[in-house]
Coordinates of C-alpha atoms in Angstrom, one line a residue:
M959 CA 92.5 124.5 119.4
K960 CA 95.0 121.9 120.6
Q961 CA 96.9 122.7 123.7
T962 CA 100.6 122.1 124.3
E963 CA 101.7 119.7 127.0
L964 CA 105.0 119.1 128.7
C965 CA 105.6 115.3 128.4
K966 CA 108.3 113.3 130.1
L967 CA 110.7 111.3 127.9
V968 CA 110.7 107.8 129.5
S969 CA 112.6 105.9 126.8
K970 CA 115.2 106.8 124.3
K971 CA 116.9 104.4 121.9
E972 CA 119.1 104.8 118.8
I973 CA 117.8 102.0 116.7
A974 CA 120.0 102.8 113.7
D975 CA 122.6 105.4 113.0
G976 CA 120.8 108.7 113.4
I977 CA 117.4 107.1 113.9
F978 CA 115.9 107.6 117.4
D979 CA 113.0 105.8 119.1
F980 CA 111.4 108.0 121.8
V981 CA 108.5 107.1 124.2
I982 CA 106.9 109.9 126.2
E983 CA 104.2 109.9 128.9
S984 CA 100.8 111.5 128.1
E985 CA 97.5 110.0 129.1
K986 CA 95.7 112.5 127.0
I987 CA 97.6 112.1 123.7
A988 CA 97.7 108.3 124.0
L989 CA 93.9 108.2 124.5
E990 CA 93.1 110.6 121.6
T991 CA 95.6 109.3 119.0
Q992 CA 94.3 107.7 115.8
C993 CA 96.4 105.8 113.3
G994 CA 98.3 108.2 111.0
Q995 CA 98.2 111.3 113.2
F996 CA 101.2 113.3 114.2
L997 CA 102.8 115.4 116.9
H998 CA 104.1 118.9 116.6
I999 CA 107.2 119.1 118.8
D1000 CA 109.2 121.9 120.2
C1001 CA 112.8 120.6 119.7
G1002 CA 114.5 123.1 121.9
D1003 CA 115.8 126.7 122.3
S1004 CA 117.9 126.5 119.1
T1005 CA 114.8 126.1 116.8
F1006 CA 112.0 128.5 116.2
L1007 CA 109.4 126.3 114.6
R1008 CA 108.1 123.0 115.9
R1009 CA 108.7 119.8 113.9
P1010 CA 105.9 117.5 112.8
I1011 CA 106.7 113.9 113.7
S1012 CA 104.4 111.0 113.0
I1013 CA 103.1 108.9 115.9
C1014 CA 104.4 105.3 115.8
D1015 CA 102.2 103.9 118.6
A1016 CA 100.1 105.0 121.5
E1017 CA 98.7 103.0 124.4
N1018 CA 98.6 102.8 128.2
G1019 CA 99.4 106.4 128.7
R1020 CA 102.5 106.4 126.5
V1021 CA 103.2 107.6 123.0
R1022 CA 106.0 106.4 120.8
F1023 CA 107.5 108.3 117.9
I1024 CA 110.6 107.6 115.8
F1025 CA 112.5 110.1 113.8
E1026 CA 115.7 110.4 111.7
V1027 CA 118.2 113.2 112.4
K1028 CA 118.1 115.4 109.2
G1029 CA 118.5 119.0 110.2
K1030 CA 118.8 121.5 113.1
G1031 CA 115.5 120.6 114.7
T1032 CA 115.8 116.8 114.8
T1033 CA 119.4 117.2 115.8
A1034 CA 118.3 119.2 118.8
L1035 CA 115.5 116.8 119.6
S1036 CA 118.0 113.9 119.6
K1037 CA 119.9 115.5 122.4
Y1038 CA 117.1 115.0 124.9
N1039 CA 117.6 112.4 127.6
E1040 CA 115.3 110.1 129.6
G1041 CA 113.6 112.2 132.3
D1042 CA 113.6 115.4 130.3
M1043 CA 110.4 117.2 129.5
I1044 CA 109.4 117.8 125.9
N1045 CA 106.8 120.4 124.8
I1046 CA 104.4 118.7 122.5
M1047 CA 101.2 119.5 120.7
G1048 CA 99.0 116.7 119.5
P1049 CA 97.6 114.5 118.3
L1050 CA 97.1 116.5 115.1
G1051 CA 95.8 115.8 111.6
H1052 CA 93.4 113.4 109.8
G1053 CA 94.6 109.8 110.0
F1054 CA 93.9 106.6 108.2
E1055 CA 90.3 105.4 107.7
I1056 CA 90.0 101.7 108.8
K1057 CA 87.0 100.0 107.1
D1058 CA 85.5 96.8 108.5
S1059 CA 84.5 95.9 104.9
V1060 CA 88.2 95.6 103.9
K1061 CA 89.3 91.9 103.9
H1062 CA 92.7 92.0 102.0
P1063 CA 94.6 95.1 103.2
V1064 CA 98.1 95.9 102.1
I1065 CA 100.4 98.3 104.0
I1066 CA 103.5 99.8 102.3
G1067 CA 106.0 102.3 103.7
G1068 CA 109.3 103.7 102.7
G1069 CA 112.1 105.2 104.9
I1070 CA 110.7 107.2 107.8
G1071 CA 107.3 106.6 106.3
V1072 CA 107.5 103.1 107.9
F1073 CA 107.1 104.4 111.4
P1074 CA 103.5 105.8 111.4
L1075 CA 102.3 102.5 109.8
Y1076 CA 103.0 100.4 112.9
K1077 CA 100.0 101.5 114.9
L1078 CA 97.9 101.0 111.8
A1079 CA 99.2 97.4 111.3
K1080 CA 98.4 96.6 114.9
A1081 CA 94.9 97.9 114.5
I1082 CA 94.3 96.0 111.2
K1083 CA 96.1 92.8 112.4
N1084 CA 95.8 90.8 109.1
A1085 CA 97.7 93.1 106.6
D1086 CA 100.4 92.1 104.2
V1087 CA 103.2 94.6 104.8
F1088 CA 105.9 96.0 102.5
L1089 CA 108.8 98.0 104.0
G1090 CA 111.4 99.8 101.9
F1091 CA 114.7 101.2 103.0
R1092 CA 117.8 102.6 101.3
S1093 CA 120.2 99.9 102.4
K1094 CA 120.6 97.1 105.0
D1095 CA 121.9 99.4 107.7
R1096 CA 118.7 101.4 107.6
V1097 CA 116.3 98.5 108.1
V1098 CA 114.3 98.8 111.3
M1099 CA 111.2 97.4 112.9
E1100 CA 111.1 94.3 110.7
E1101 CA 110.6 91.9 113.6
E1102 CA 108.0 94.2 115.2
F1103 CA 105.9 94.2 112.0
E1104 CA 106.3 90.4 111.6
K1105 CA 104.6 89.9 115.0
I1106 CA 101.4 91.7 114.0
S1107 CA 101.1 91.1 110.2
N1108 CA 100.2 88.3 107.9
T1109 CA 103.3 88.7 105.7
V1110 CA 106.2 91.2 105.8
I1111 CA 108.4 91.8 102.7
V1112 CA 111.4 94.1 103.2
G1113 CA 113.3 95.6 100.3
T1114 CA 116.3 97.8 99.9
D1115 CA 117.0 100.3 97.0
D1116 CA 120.6 99.0 96.7
G1117 CA 119.8 95.3 97.0
S1118 CA 121.8 94.8 100.2
Y1119 CA 118.9 93.2 102.0
G1120 CA 115.7 91.5 101.0
Y1121 CA 114.0 92.5 97.8
N1122 CA 116.4 94.2 95.4
G1123 CA 114.8 97.4 94.3
Y1124 CA 112.0 99.8 95.1
I1125 CA 109.4 98.3 97.4
A1126 CA 106.5 99.6 95.2
S1127 CA 107.7 97.2 92.5
A1128 CA 107.7 94.3 95.0
M1129 CA 104.1 95.2 95.9
E1130 CA 103.1 95.4 92.3
Q1131 CA 104.4 91.9 91.6
Y1132 CA 102.6 90.6 94.7
L1133 CA 99.3 92.1 93.5
D1134 CA 99.6 90.1 90.3
F1135 CA 98.8 87.0 92.3
H1136 CA 97.0 88.1 95.5
E1137 CA 93.7 89.9 96.3
C1138 CA 93.8 93.4 97.7
D1139 CA 90.9 95.8 98.4
M1140 CA 92.8 98.6 100.2
I1141 CA 96.4 99.9 100.1
Y1142 CA 97.7 102.1 103.0
C1143 CA 100.9 104.0 102.2
C1144 CA 103.4 106.4 103.7
G1145 CA 106.7 107.5 102.3
P1146 CA 108.5 109.9 100.0
K1147 CA 106.7 111.5 97.1
P1148 CA 108.2 109.3 94.3
M1149 CA 107.0 106.3 96.2
L1150 CA 103.5 107.8 96.8
K1151 CA 103.3 108.5 93.1
A1152 CA 104.2 105.0 92.2
V1153 CA 101.7 103.4 94.6
K1154 CA 99.0 105.8 93.5
Q1155 CA 99.5 104.7 89.9
I1156 CA 99.5 101.0 90.7
A1157 CA 96.4 101.3 92.9
E1158 CA 94.4 103.3 90.5
S1159 CA 95.4 101.2 87.5
R1160 CA 93.9 98.2 89.3
N1161 CA 90.9 100.0 90.8
I1162 CA 92.1 99.4 94.3
L1163 CA 91.2 101.9 97.0
C1164 CA 94.3 103.6 98.4
Q1165 CA 95.1 105.9 101.2
L1166 CA 98.3 108.0 101.1
S1167 CA 100.0 109.7 104.1
L1168 CA 101.9 112.8 102.8
E1169 CA 105.2 113.9 104.1
Q1170 CA 105.0 117.7 103.9
R1171 CA 106.9 120.7 105.4
M1172 CA 104.8 122.4 108.1
G1173 CA 105.0 125.6 110.0
C1174 CA 102.2 125.9 112.6
G1175 CA 100.7 122.4 112.3
I1176 CA 97.2 123.8 112.9
G1177 CA 96.2 125.2 109.5
A1178 CA 97.0 128.9 110.1
C1179 CA 100.2 129.4 108.1
L1180 CA 99.4 127.6 104.8
V1181 CA 102.9 126.3 104.4
C1182 CA 101.8 122.7 104.0
V1183 CA 99.1 123.1 101.3
C1184 CA 98.9 120.4 98.6
E1185 CA 97.0 120.3 95.3
T1186 CA 93.9 118.2 95.4
N1187 CA 91.1 117.1 93.1
K1188 CA 88.3 116.3 95.4
D1189 CA 84.8 116.1 94.0
G1190 CA 86.1 117.0 90.5
M1191 CA 87.4 120.4 91.7
D1192 CA 91.0 121.5 91.7
K1193 CA 91.9 123.2 94.9
Y1194 CA 94.6 123.4 97.6
Q1195 CA 94.1 121.8 101.1
R1196 CA 96.2 122.0 104.2
V1197 CA 98.0 118.7 104.9
C1198 CA 98.1 119.4 108.7
Q1199 CA 94.3 119.6 108.9
S1200 CA 92.7 117.8 105.9
G1201 CA 95.6 115.3 105.9
P1202 CA 98.2 114.0 106.2
V1203 CA 96.1 111.1 105.0
F1204 CA 94.2 111.4 101.7
Y1205 CA 92.7 108.9 99.3
S1206 CA 94.9 108.6 96.3
T1207 CA 92.2 109.9 94.0
E1208 CA 92.0 113.2 96.0
V1209 CA 95.6 114.3 95.5
T1210 CA 97.6 115.1 92.4
L1211 CA 101.1 114.8 93.9
N1212 CA 102.3 117.4 91.4
D1213 CA 105.8 118.9 92.1

């Protein structure tokens, strides 16, 4: 069982309104982290349950995670200051599978689903990346992805920056004229459904990272179960243990 660790917050930045970029010190977590895994974070005395937050990057004894303030837990977490100690469990979950045989990878993320894809893009190095946001004022990390990727296409739902519309549509248009043998995706469920349909209609392997509510983060409480169809059998699996990353053919994404 994973142990908790008190980690020092060494860097805190607000990179957009209500979006915070934290870096903590932990040799152990940094060494063990795989692309697509997450942390289970104690956000403070005002919250009972830990909050699952994806790992953005991990190297040289430091771990980076980015989150958007949405509720009581993330609000409390945003109040921490550099030098404070944060109680963290991790890394947790099953991350992305990186295959040496893949020659034309595509990475696509939406909203807060962009953040856990950064370490993946660094590891792959030659990916074409699609990043979707609600509006121009929510666009983050574009330049960081540009430094490590073949191509970066940014879109906004309201058309205020980059591609006008849902980023899955931009990816679909791209696939009409470019090769792709693996799609990696993280984002809200409507986006995951769209990417799943696009990938499977073109017979492209696709890995999806699910955003799911969690309680314990270690598979005991069953709050985070999702419906799967693995090996032709319908059953429920725990996202915190079997995921958050699944192949698209394994998950139904039913409401």
